[in-house]
CSV table of C-alpha atoms in Angstrom, one decimal:
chain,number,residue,atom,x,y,z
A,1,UNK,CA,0.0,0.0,0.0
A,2,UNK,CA,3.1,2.5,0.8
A,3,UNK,CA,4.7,1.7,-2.2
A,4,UNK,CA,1.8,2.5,-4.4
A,5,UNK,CA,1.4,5.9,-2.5
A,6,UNK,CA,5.0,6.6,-2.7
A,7,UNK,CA,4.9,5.6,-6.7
A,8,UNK,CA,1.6,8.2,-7.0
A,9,UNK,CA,3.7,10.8,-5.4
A,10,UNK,CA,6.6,10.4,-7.8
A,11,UNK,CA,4.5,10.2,-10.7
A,12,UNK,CA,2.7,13.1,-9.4
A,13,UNK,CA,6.1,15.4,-9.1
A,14,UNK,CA,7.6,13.9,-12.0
A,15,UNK,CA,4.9,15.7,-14.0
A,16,UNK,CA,4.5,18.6,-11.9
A,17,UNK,CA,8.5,19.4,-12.6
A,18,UNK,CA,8.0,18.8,-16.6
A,19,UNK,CA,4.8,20.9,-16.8
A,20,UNK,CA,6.9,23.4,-14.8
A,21,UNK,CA,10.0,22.9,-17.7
A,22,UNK,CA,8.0,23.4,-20.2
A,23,UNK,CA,6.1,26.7,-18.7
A,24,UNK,CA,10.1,27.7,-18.7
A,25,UNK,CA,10.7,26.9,-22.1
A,26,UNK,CA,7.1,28.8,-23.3
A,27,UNK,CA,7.7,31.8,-21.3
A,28,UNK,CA,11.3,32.6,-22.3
A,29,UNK,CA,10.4,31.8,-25.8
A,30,UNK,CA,7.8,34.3,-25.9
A,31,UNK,CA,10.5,36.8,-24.0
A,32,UNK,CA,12.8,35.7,-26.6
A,33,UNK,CA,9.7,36.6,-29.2
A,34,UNK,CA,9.0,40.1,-28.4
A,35,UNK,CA,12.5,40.8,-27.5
A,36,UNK,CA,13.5,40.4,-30.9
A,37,UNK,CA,10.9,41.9,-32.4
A,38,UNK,CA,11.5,45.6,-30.1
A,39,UNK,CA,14.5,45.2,-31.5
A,40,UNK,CA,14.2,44.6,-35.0
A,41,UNK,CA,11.6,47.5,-35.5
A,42,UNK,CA,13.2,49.9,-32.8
A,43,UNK,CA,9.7,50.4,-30.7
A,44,UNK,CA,11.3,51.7,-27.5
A,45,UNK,CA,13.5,54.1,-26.9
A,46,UNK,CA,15.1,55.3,-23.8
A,47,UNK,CA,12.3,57.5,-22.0
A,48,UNK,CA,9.6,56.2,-23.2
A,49,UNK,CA,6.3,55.7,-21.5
A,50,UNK,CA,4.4,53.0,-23.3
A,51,UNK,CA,0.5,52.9,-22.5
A,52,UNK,CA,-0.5,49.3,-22.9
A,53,UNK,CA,-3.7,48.7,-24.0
A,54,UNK,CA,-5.1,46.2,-21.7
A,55,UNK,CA,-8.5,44.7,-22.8
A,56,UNK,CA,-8.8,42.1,-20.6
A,57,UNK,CA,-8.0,39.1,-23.4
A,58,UNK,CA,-5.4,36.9,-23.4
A,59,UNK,CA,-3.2,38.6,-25.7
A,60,UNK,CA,-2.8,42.1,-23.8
A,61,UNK,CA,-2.4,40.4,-20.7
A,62,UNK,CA,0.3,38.4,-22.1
A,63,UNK,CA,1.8,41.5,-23.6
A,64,UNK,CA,1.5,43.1,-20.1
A,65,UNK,CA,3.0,40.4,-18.5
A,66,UNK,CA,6.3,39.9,-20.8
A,67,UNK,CA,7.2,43.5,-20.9
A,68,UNK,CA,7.1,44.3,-17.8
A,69,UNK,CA,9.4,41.3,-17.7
A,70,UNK,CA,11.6,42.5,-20.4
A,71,UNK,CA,11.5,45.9,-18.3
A,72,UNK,CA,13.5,44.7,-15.4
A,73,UNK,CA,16.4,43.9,-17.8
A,74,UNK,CA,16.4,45.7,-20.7
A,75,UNK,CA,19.2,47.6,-21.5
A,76,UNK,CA,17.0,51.0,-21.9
A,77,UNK,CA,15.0,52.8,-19.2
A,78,UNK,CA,10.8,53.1,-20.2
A,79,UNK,CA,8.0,53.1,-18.0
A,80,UNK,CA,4.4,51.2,-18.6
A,81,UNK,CA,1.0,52.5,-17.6
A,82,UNK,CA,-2.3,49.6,-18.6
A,83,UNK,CA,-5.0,51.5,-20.0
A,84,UNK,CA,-8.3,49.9,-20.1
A,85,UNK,CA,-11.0,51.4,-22.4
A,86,UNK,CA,-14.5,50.5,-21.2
A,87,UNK,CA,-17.2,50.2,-23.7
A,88,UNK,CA,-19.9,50.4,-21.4
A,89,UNK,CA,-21.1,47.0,-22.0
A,90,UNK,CA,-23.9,45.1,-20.5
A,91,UNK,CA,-22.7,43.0,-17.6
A,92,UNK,CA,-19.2,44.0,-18.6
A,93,UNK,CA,-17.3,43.2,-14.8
A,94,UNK,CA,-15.7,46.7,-13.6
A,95,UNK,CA,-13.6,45.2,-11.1
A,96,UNK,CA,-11.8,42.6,-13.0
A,97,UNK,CA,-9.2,44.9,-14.1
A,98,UNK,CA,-8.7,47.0,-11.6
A,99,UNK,CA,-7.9,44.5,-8.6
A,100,UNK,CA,-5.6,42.2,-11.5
A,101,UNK,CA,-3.4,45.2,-11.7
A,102,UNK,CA,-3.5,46.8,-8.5
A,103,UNK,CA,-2.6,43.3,-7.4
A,104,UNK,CA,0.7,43.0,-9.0
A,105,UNK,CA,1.1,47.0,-8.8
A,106,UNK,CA,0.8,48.1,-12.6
A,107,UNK,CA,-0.2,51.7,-12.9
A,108,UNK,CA,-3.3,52.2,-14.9
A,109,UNK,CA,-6.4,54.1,-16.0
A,110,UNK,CA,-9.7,52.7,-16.6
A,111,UNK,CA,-11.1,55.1,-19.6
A,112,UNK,CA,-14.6,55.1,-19.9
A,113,UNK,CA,-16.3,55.6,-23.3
A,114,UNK,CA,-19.5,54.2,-24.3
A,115,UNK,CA,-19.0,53.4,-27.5
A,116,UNK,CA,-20.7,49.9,-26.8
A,117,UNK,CA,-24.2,52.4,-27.6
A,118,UNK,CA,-23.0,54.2,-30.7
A,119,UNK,CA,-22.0,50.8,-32.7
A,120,UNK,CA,-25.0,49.3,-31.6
A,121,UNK,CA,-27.2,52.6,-32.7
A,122,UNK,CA,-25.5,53.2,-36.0
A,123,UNK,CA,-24.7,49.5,-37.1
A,124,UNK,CA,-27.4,47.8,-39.7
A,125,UNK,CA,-29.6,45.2,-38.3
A,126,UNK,CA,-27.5,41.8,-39.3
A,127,UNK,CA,-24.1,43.5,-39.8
A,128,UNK,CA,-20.7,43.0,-38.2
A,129,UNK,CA,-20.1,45.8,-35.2
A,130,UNK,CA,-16.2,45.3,-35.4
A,131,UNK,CA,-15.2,48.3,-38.3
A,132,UNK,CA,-16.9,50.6,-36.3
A,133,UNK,CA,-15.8,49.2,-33.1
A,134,UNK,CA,-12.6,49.4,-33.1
A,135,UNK,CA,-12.5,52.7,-35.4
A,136,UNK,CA,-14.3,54.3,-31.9
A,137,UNK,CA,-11.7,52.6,-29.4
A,138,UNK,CA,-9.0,53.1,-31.7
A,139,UNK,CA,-9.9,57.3,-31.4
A,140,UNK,CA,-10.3,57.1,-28.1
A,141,UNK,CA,-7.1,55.5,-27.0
A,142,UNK,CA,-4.7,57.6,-29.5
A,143,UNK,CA,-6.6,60.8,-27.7
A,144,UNK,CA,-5.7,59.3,-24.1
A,145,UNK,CA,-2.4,58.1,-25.1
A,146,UNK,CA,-1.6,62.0,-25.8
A,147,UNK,CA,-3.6,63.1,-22.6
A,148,UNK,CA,-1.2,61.3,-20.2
A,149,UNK,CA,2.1,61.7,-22.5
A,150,UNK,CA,2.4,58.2,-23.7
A,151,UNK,CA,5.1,57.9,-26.0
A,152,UNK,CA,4.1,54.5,-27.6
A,153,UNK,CA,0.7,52.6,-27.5
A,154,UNK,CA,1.0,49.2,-27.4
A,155,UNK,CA,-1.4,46.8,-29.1
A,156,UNK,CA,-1.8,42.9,-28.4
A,157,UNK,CA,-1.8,41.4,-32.0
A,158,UNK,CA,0.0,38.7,-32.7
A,159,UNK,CA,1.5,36.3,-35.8
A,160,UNK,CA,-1.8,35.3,-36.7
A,161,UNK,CA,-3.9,38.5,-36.2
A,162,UNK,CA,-1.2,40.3,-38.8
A,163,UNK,CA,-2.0,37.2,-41.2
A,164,UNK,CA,-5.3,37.0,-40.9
A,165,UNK,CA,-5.7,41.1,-41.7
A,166,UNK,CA,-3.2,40.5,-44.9
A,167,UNK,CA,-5.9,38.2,-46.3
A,168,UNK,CA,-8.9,39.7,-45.3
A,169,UNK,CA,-7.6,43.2,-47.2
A,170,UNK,CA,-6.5,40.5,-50.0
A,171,UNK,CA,-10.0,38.9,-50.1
A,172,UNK,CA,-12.6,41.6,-49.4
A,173,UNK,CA,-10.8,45.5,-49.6
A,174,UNK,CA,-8.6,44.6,-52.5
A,175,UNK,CA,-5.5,46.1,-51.2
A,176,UNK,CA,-2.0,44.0,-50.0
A,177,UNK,CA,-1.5,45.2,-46.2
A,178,UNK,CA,-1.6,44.1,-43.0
A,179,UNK,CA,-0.8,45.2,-39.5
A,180,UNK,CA,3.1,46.9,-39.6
A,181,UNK,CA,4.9,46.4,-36.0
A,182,UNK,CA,5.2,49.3,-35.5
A,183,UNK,CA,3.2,52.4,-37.2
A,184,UNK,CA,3.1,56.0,-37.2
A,185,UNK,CA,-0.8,56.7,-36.6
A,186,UNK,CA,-2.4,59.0,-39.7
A,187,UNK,CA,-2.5,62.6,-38.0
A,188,UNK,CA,1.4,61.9,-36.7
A,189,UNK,CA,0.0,62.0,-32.8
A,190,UNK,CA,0.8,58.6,-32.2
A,191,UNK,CA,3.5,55.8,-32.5
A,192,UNK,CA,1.9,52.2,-32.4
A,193,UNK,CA,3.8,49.2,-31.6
A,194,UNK,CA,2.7,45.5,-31.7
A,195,UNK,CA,5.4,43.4,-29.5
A,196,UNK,CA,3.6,40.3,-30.3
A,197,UNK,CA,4.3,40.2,-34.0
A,198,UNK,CA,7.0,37.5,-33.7
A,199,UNK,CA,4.3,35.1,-31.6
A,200,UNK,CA,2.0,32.3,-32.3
A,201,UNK,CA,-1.3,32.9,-31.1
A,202,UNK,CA,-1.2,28.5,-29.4
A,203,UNK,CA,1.3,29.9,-27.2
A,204,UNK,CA,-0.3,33.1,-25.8
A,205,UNK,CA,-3.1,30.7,-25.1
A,206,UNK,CA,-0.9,28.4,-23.3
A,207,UNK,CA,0.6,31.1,-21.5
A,208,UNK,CA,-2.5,32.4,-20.7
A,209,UNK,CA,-3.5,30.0,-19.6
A,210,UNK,CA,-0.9,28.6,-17.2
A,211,UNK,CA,-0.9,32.4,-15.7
A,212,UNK,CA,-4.2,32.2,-15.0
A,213,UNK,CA,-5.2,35.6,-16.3
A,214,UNK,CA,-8.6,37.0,-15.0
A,215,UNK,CA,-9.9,36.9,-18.6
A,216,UNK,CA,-13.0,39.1,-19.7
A,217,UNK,CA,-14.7,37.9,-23.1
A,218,UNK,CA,-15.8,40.3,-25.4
A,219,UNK,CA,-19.8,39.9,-25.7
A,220,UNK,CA,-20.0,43.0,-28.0
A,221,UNK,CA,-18.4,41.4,-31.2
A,222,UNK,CA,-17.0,37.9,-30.4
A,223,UNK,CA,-20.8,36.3,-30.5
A,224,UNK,CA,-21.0,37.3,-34.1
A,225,UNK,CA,-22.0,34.7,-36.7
A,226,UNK,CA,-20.0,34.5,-40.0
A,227,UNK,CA,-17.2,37.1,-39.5
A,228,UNK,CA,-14.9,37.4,-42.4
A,229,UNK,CA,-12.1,37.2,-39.5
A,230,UNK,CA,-13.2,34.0,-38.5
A,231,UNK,CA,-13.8,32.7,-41.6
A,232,UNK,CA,-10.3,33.4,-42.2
A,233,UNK,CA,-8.7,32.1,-39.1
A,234,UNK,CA,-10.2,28.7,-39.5
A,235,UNK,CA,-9.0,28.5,-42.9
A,236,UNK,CA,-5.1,29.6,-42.3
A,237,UNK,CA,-5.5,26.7,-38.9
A,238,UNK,CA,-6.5,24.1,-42.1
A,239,UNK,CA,-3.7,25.1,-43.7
A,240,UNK,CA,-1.5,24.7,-40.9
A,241,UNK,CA,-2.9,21.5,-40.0
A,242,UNK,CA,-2.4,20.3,-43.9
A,243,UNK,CA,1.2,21.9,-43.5
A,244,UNK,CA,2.4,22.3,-40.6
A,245,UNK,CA,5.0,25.7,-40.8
A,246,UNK,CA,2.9,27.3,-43.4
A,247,UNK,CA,2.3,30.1,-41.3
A,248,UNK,CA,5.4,30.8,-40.4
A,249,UNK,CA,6.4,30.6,-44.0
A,250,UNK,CA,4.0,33.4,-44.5
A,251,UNK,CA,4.7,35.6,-42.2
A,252,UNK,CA,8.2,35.8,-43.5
A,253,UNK,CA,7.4,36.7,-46.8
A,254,UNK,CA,5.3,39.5,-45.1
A,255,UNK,CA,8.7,40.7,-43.9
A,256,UNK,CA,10.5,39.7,-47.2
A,257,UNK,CA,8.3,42.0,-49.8
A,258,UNK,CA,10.1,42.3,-53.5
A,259,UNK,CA,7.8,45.8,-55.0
A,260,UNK,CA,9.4,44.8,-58.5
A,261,UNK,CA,7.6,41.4,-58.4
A,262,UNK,CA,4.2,42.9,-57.9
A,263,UNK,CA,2.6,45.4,-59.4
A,264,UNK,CA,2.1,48.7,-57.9
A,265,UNK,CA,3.0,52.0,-59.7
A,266,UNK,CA,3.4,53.7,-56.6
A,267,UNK,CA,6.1,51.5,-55.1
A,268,UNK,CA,8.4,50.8,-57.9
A,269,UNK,CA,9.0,52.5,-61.1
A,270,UNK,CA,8.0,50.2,-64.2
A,271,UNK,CA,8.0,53.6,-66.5
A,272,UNK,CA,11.3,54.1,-66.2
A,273,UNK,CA,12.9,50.6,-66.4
A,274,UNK,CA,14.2,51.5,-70.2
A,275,UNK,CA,15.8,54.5,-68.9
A,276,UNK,CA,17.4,52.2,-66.2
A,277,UNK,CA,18.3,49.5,-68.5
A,278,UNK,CA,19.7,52.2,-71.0
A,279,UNK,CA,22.2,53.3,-68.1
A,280,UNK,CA,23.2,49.7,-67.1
A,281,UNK,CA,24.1,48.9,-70.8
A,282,UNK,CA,25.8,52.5,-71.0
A,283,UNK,CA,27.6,51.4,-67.6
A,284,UNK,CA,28.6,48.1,-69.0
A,285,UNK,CA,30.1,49.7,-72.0
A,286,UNK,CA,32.3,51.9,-70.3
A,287,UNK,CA,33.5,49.2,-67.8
A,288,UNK,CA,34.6,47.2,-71.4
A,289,UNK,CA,36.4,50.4,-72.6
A,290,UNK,CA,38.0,50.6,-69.4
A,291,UNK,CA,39.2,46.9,-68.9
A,292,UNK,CA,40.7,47.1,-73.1
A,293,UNK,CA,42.6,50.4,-72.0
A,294,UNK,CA,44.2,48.4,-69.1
A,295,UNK,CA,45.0,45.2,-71.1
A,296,UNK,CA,46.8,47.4,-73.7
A,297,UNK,CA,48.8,49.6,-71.5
């Protein structure tokens, strides 16, 4: 009878130090993930105040969570402030946020705009709520990012969110574009950054999960039927499941773009590709002259 406890017991902390490994591995893989990714696209600076827009999903808590890990070692100083926009939605739960981060002592503001009335008032019986949506919460957090002095906002999407919004402007606006790393807003008020660009949306979940993040479902959008965005996610996780490192594959050519391959005007200059090849052939010519010159002298 001992022996079968003491062989549970094992068992049981055997697993408990693997699942405790592999929580290792996940986390400094996604440190690993956003550190590069800061780095590669330069989105902070020393000084900076980044306002971290925390919506209560699993992805800004995550995004929370990692930078205010890279904070403690990173070789620039930059403070964070959470900022929480709320919607005024039915039922939405007020507290959540607010005792999460006074619990592991994040500054924050809970902003309250209720734009949760407006989409619902101005969006067609049967249509998606999300263009207007976010176009509302969007305004409203570039306008508080400048009322507290925020040098960067920060934005939860990740690998597949910035995939997902390259086909859907492929499939339904017509235009090749996604969601840059880091972006300079229209009026020039704002610098956006996205630290999660380098990280799979699995293991967010995963880390999510194993944190144990208060998490606050959005009611106002996510019970939509038949979103183009969802449409679209389950068709990039077939692809992945067909072939596996598809994704990945993508998102590399979204960081590998070659404008003479495709076809806009505005990005390379197909007009004047005889004038170019005209002074390449001219170049050639000379270098020809040149080189007999030399082998006669």
């Amino acid at each position: 009878m001992s022996e079968t406890i003491s062989a549970e017991a094992s068992a049981q902390a055997s697993g408990a130090a693997k699942q405790k490994r592999e929580f290792n591995k996940l986390q400094k893989r996604l440190r690993r993930q956003v550190g590069n990714a800061v780095i590669d696209y330069g989105m902070i600076q020393e000084g900076d105040k980044v306002m971290v827009c925390l919506s209560g999903g699993k992805d800004s808590y995550t995004m929370l969570e990692i930078l205010r890990s890279l904070q403690r070692n990173a070789p620039v100083s930059f403070s964070l402030v959470a900022v929480n926009l709320d919607q005024k939605q039915p039922g939405f739960p007020e507290h959540v946020l607010p005792e999460y981060l006074d619990g592991i002592g994040v500054d924050y503001h809970i902003l309250e705009r209720d734009t949760y009335s407006v989409v619902k008032e101005k969006t067609p019986e049967g249509k998606t709520t999300c263009a207007l949506c976010s176009r509302l919460r969007r305004g409203s957090l570039y306008g508080f990012a400048e009322d507290i002095g925020a040098t960067k906002v920060a934005l939860g999407h990740h690998r597949e969110d910035i995939l997902e919004t390259l086909f859907l402007n492929m499939f339904f606006g017509g235009t090749l574009k996604s969601m840059p790393p880091k972006l300079l807003s229209d009026d020039g008020k704002n610098i956006v950054i996205r630290p999660l660009a380098y990280c799979r949306e699995a293991d967010i979940a995963e880390f999510a999960r194993q944190m144990q993040f208060p998490i606050i479902p959005c009611n106002l959008c996510g019970s939509q039927p038949n979103l183009q965005r969802q449409q679209v996610k389950e068709m990039l996780a077939e692809w992945e499941a067909r072939h596996p490192g598809r994704l990945e594959s993508m998102f590399k050519a979204v960081t590998n773009v070659a404008p003479s391959q495709l076809a806009d005007r505005d990005l390379f200059d197909f007009e004047g590709l005889e004038a170019k090849q005209k002074h390449l052939r001219q170049t050639r010519i000379e270098a020809l002259d040149l080189g007999a010159e030399l082998d006669t002298d």
